[in-house]
PDB file of C-alpha atoms and ligand atoms in Angstrom:
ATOM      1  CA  UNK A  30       0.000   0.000   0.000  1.00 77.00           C
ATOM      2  CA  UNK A  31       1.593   2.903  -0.865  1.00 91.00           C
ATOM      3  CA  UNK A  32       1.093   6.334   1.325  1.00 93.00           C
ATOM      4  CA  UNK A  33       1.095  10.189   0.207  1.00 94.00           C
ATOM      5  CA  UNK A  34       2.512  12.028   4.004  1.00 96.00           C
ATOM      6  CA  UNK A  35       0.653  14.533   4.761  1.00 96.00           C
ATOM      7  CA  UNK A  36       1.962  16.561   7.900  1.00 97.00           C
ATOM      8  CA  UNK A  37       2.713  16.015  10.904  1.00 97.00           C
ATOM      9  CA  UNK A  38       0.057  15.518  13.717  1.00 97.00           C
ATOM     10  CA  UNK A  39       1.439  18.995  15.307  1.00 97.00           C
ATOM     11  CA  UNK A  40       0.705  21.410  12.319  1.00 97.00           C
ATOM     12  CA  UNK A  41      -2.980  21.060  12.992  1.00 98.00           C
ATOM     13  CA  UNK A  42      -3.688  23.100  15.913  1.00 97.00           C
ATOM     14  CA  UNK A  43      -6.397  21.619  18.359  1.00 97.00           C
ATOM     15  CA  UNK A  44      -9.974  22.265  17.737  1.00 97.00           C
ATOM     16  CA  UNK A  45      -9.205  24.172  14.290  1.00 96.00           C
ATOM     17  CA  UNK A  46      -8.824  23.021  10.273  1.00 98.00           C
ATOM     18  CA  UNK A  47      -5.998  23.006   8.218  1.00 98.00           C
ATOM     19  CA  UNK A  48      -5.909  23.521   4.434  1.00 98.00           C
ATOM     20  CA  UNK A  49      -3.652  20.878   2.407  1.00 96.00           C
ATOM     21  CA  UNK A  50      -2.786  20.708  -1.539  1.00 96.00           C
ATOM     22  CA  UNK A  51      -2.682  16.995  -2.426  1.00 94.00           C
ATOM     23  CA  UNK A  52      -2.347  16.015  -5.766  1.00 90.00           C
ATOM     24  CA  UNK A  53      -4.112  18.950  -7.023  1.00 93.00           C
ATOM     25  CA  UNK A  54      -6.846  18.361  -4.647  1.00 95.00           C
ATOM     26  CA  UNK A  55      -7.923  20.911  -1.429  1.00 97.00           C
ATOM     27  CA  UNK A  56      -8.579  18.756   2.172  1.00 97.00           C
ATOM     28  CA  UNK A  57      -9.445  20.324   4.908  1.00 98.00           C
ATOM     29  CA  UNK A  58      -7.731  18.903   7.758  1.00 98.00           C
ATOM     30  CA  UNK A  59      -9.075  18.628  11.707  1.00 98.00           C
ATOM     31  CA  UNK A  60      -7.767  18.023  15.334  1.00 97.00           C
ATOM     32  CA  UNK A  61     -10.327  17.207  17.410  1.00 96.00           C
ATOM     33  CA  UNK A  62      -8.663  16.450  20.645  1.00 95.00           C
ATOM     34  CA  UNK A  63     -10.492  12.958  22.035  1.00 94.00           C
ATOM     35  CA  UNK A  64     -11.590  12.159  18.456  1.00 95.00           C
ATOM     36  CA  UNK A  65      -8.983  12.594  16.366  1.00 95.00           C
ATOM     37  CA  UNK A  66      -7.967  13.809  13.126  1.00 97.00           C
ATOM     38  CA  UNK A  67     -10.422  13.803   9.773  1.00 97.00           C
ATOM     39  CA  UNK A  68     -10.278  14.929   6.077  1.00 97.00           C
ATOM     40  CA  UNK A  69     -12.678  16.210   4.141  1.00 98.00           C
ATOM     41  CA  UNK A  70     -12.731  17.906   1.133  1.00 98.00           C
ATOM     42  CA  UNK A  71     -12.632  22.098   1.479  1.00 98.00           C
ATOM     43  CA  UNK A  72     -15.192  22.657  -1.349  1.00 98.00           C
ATOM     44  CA  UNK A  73     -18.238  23.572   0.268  1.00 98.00           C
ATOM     45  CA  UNK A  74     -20.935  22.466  -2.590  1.00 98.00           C
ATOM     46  CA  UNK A  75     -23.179  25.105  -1.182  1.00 97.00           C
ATOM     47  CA  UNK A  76     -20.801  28.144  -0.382  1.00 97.00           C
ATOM     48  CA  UNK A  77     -19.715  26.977  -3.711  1.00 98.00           C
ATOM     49  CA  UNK A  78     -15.733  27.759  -2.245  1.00 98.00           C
ATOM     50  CA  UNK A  79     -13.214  25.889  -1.138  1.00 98.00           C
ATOM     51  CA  UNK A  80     -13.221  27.192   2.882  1.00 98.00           C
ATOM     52  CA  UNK A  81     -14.019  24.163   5.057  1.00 98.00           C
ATOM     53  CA  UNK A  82     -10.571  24.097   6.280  1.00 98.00           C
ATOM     54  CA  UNK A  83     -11.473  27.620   8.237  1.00 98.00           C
ATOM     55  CA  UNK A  84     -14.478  26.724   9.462  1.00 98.00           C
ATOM     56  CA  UNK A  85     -15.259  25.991  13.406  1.00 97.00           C
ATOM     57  CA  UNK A  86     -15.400  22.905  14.603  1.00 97.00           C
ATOM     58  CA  UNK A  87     -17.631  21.477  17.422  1.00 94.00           C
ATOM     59  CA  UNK A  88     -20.806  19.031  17.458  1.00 92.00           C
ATOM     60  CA  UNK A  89     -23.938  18.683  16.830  1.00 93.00           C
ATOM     61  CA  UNK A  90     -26.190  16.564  18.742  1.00 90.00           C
ATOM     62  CA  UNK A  91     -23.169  14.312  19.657  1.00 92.00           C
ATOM     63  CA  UNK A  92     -21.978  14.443  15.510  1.00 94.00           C
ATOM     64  CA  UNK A  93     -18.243  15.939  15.191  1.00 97.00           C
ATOM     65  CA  UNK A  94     -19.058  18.377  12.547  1.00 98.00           C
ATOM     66  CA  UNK A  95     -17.574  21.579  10.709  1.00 98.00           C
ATOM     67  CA  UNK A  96     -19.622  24.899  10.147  1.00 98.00           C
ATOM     68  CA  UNK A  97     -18.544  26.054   6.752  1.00 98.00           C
ATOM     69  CA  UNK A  98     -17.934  30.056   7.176  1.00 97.00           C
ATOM     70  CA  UNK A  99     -20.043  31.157   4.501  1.00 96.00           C
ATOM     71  CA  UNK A 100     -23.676  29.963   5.479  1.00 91.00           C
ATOM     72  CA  UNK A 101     -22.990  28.163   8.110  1.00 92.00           C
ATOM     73  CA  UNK A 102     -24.167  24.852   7.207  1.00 96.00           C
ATOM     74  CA  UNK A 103     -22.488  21.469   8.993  1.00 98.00           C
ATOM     75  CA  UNK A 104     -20.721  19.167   7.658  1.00 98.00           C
ATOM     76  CA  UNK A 105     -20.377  15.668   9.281  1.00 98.00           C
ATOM     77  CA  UNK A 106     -16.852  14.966  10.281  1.00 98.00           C
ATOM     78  CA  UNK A 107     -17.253  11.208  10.131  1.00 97.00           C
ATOM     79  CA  UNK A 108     -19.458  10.527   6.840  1.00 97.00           C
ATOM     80  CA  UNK A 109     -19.436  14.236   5.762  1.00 98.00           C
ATOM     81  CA  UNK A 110     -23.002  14.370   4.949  1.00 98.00           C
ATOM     82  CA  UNK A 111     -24.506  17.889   5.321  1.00 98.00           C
ATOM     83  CA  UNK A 112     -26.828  18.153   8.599  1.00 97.00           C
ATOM     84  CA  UNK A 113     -29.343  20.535   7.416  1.00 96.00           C
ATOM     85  CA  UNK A 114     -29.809  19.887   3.696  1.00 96.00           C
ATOM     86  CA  UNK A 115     -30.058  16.183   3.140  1.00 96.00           C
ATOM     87  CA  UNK A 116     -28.475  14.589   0.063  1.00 97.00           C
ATOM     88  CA  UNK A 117     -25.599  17.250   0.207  1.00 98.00           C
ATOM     89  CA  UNK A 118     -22.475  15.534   1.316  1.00 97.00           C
ATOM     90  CA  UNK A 119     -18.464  15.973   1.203  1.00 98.00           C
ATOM     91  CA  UNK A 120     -15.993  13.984   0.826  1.00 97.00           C
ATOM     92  CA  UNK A 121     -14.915  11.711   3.607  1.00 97.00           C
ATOM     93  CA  UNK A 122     -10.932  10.908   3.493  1.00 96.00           C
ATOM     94  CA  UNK A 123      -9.653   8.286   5.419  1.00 93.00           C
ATOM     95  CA  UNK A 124      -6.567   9.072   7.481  1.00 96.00           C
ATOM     96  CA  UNK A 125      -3.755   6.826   8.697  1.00 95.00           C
ATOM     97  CA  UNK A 126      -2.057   8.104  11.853  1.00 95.00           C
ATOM     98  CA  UNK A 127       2.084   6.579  11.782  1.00 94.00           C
ATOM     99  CA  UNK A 128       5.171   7.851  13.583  1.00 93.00           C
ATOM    100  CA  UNK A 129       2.977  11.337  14.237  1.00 96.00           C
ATOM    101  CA  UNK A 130       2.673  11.931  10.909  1.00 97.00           C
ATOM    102  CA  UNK A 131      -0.326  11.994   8.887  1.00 97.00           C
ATOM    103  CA  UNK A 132      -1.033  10.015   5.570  1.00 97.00           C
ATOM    104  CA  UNK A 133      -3.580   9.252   2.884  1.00 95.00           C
ATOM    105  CA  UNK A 134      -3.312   5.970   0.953  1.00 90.00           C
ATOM    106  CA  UNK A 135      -2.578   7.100  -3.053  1.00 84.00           C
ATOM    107  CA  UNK A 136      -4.646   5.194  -4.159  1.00 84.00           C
ATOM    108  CA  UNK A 137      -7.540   6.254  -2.884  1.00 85.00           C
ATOM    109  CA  UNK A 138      -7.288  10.512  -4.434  1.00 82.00           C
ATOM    110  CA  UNK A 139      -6.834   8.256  -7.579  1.00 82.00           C
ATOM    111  CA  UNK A 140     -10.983   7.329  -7.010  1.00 75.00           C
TER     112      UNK A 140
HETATM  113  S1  FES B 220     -13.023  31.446   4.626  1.00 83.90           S
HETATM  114 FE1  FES B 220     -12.830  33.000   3.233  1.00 83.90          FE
HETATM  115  S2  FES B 220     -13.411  34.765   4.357  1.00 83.90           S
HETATM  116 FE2  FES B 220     -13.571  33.125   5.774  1.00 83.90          FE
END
């Protein structure tokens, strides 16, 4: 299985998103302290930008979730299904945590 590093677990500040370039692509990456660290895509499909990475992070009814900044609408951490407007959904990326350092398997941003 071959892996495409990331960053380390440190450059993600706790409770806050992280932008990343990866192959082309924008991921938004989160610490949440307790739950760990998830990737989803930045593109909000309704704020129709790519800002996920700077929105706040929290829950919602026990669901780990993102508020985009533009209009506020949550995204599921886990499944990254939209909780207001049903059948919108971002893309979920599945993280590996090694050595502190996070990775993405390759083949999967080949999907
Ligand atoms: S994310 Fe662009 S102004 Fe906040």
């Amino acid at each position: 299985m071959s892996l495409v590093r990331l960053c380390h677990v440190g450059d993600i500040p706790e409770h806050s998103g992280v932008a990343a370039l990866v192959a082309g692509r924008q991921l938004a990456l989160f610490n949440l302290p307790g739950l760990g660290f998830f990737a989803l895509d930045n593109w909000d499909p309704i704020g129709r930008a790519q800002v996920l990475a700077r929105g706040i992070v929290g829950d919602l009814k026990g669901e780990p979730c993102v508020a985009s900044p533009l209009y506020k609408h949550h995204y599921s951490l886990k499944d990254g299904r939209c909780l207001e407007q049903e059948g919108v959904r971002v893309r979920v990326w599945p993280l590996i945590t090694q050595q502190d350092q996070l990775w993405l398997e390759a083949a999967s941003l080949k999907e």
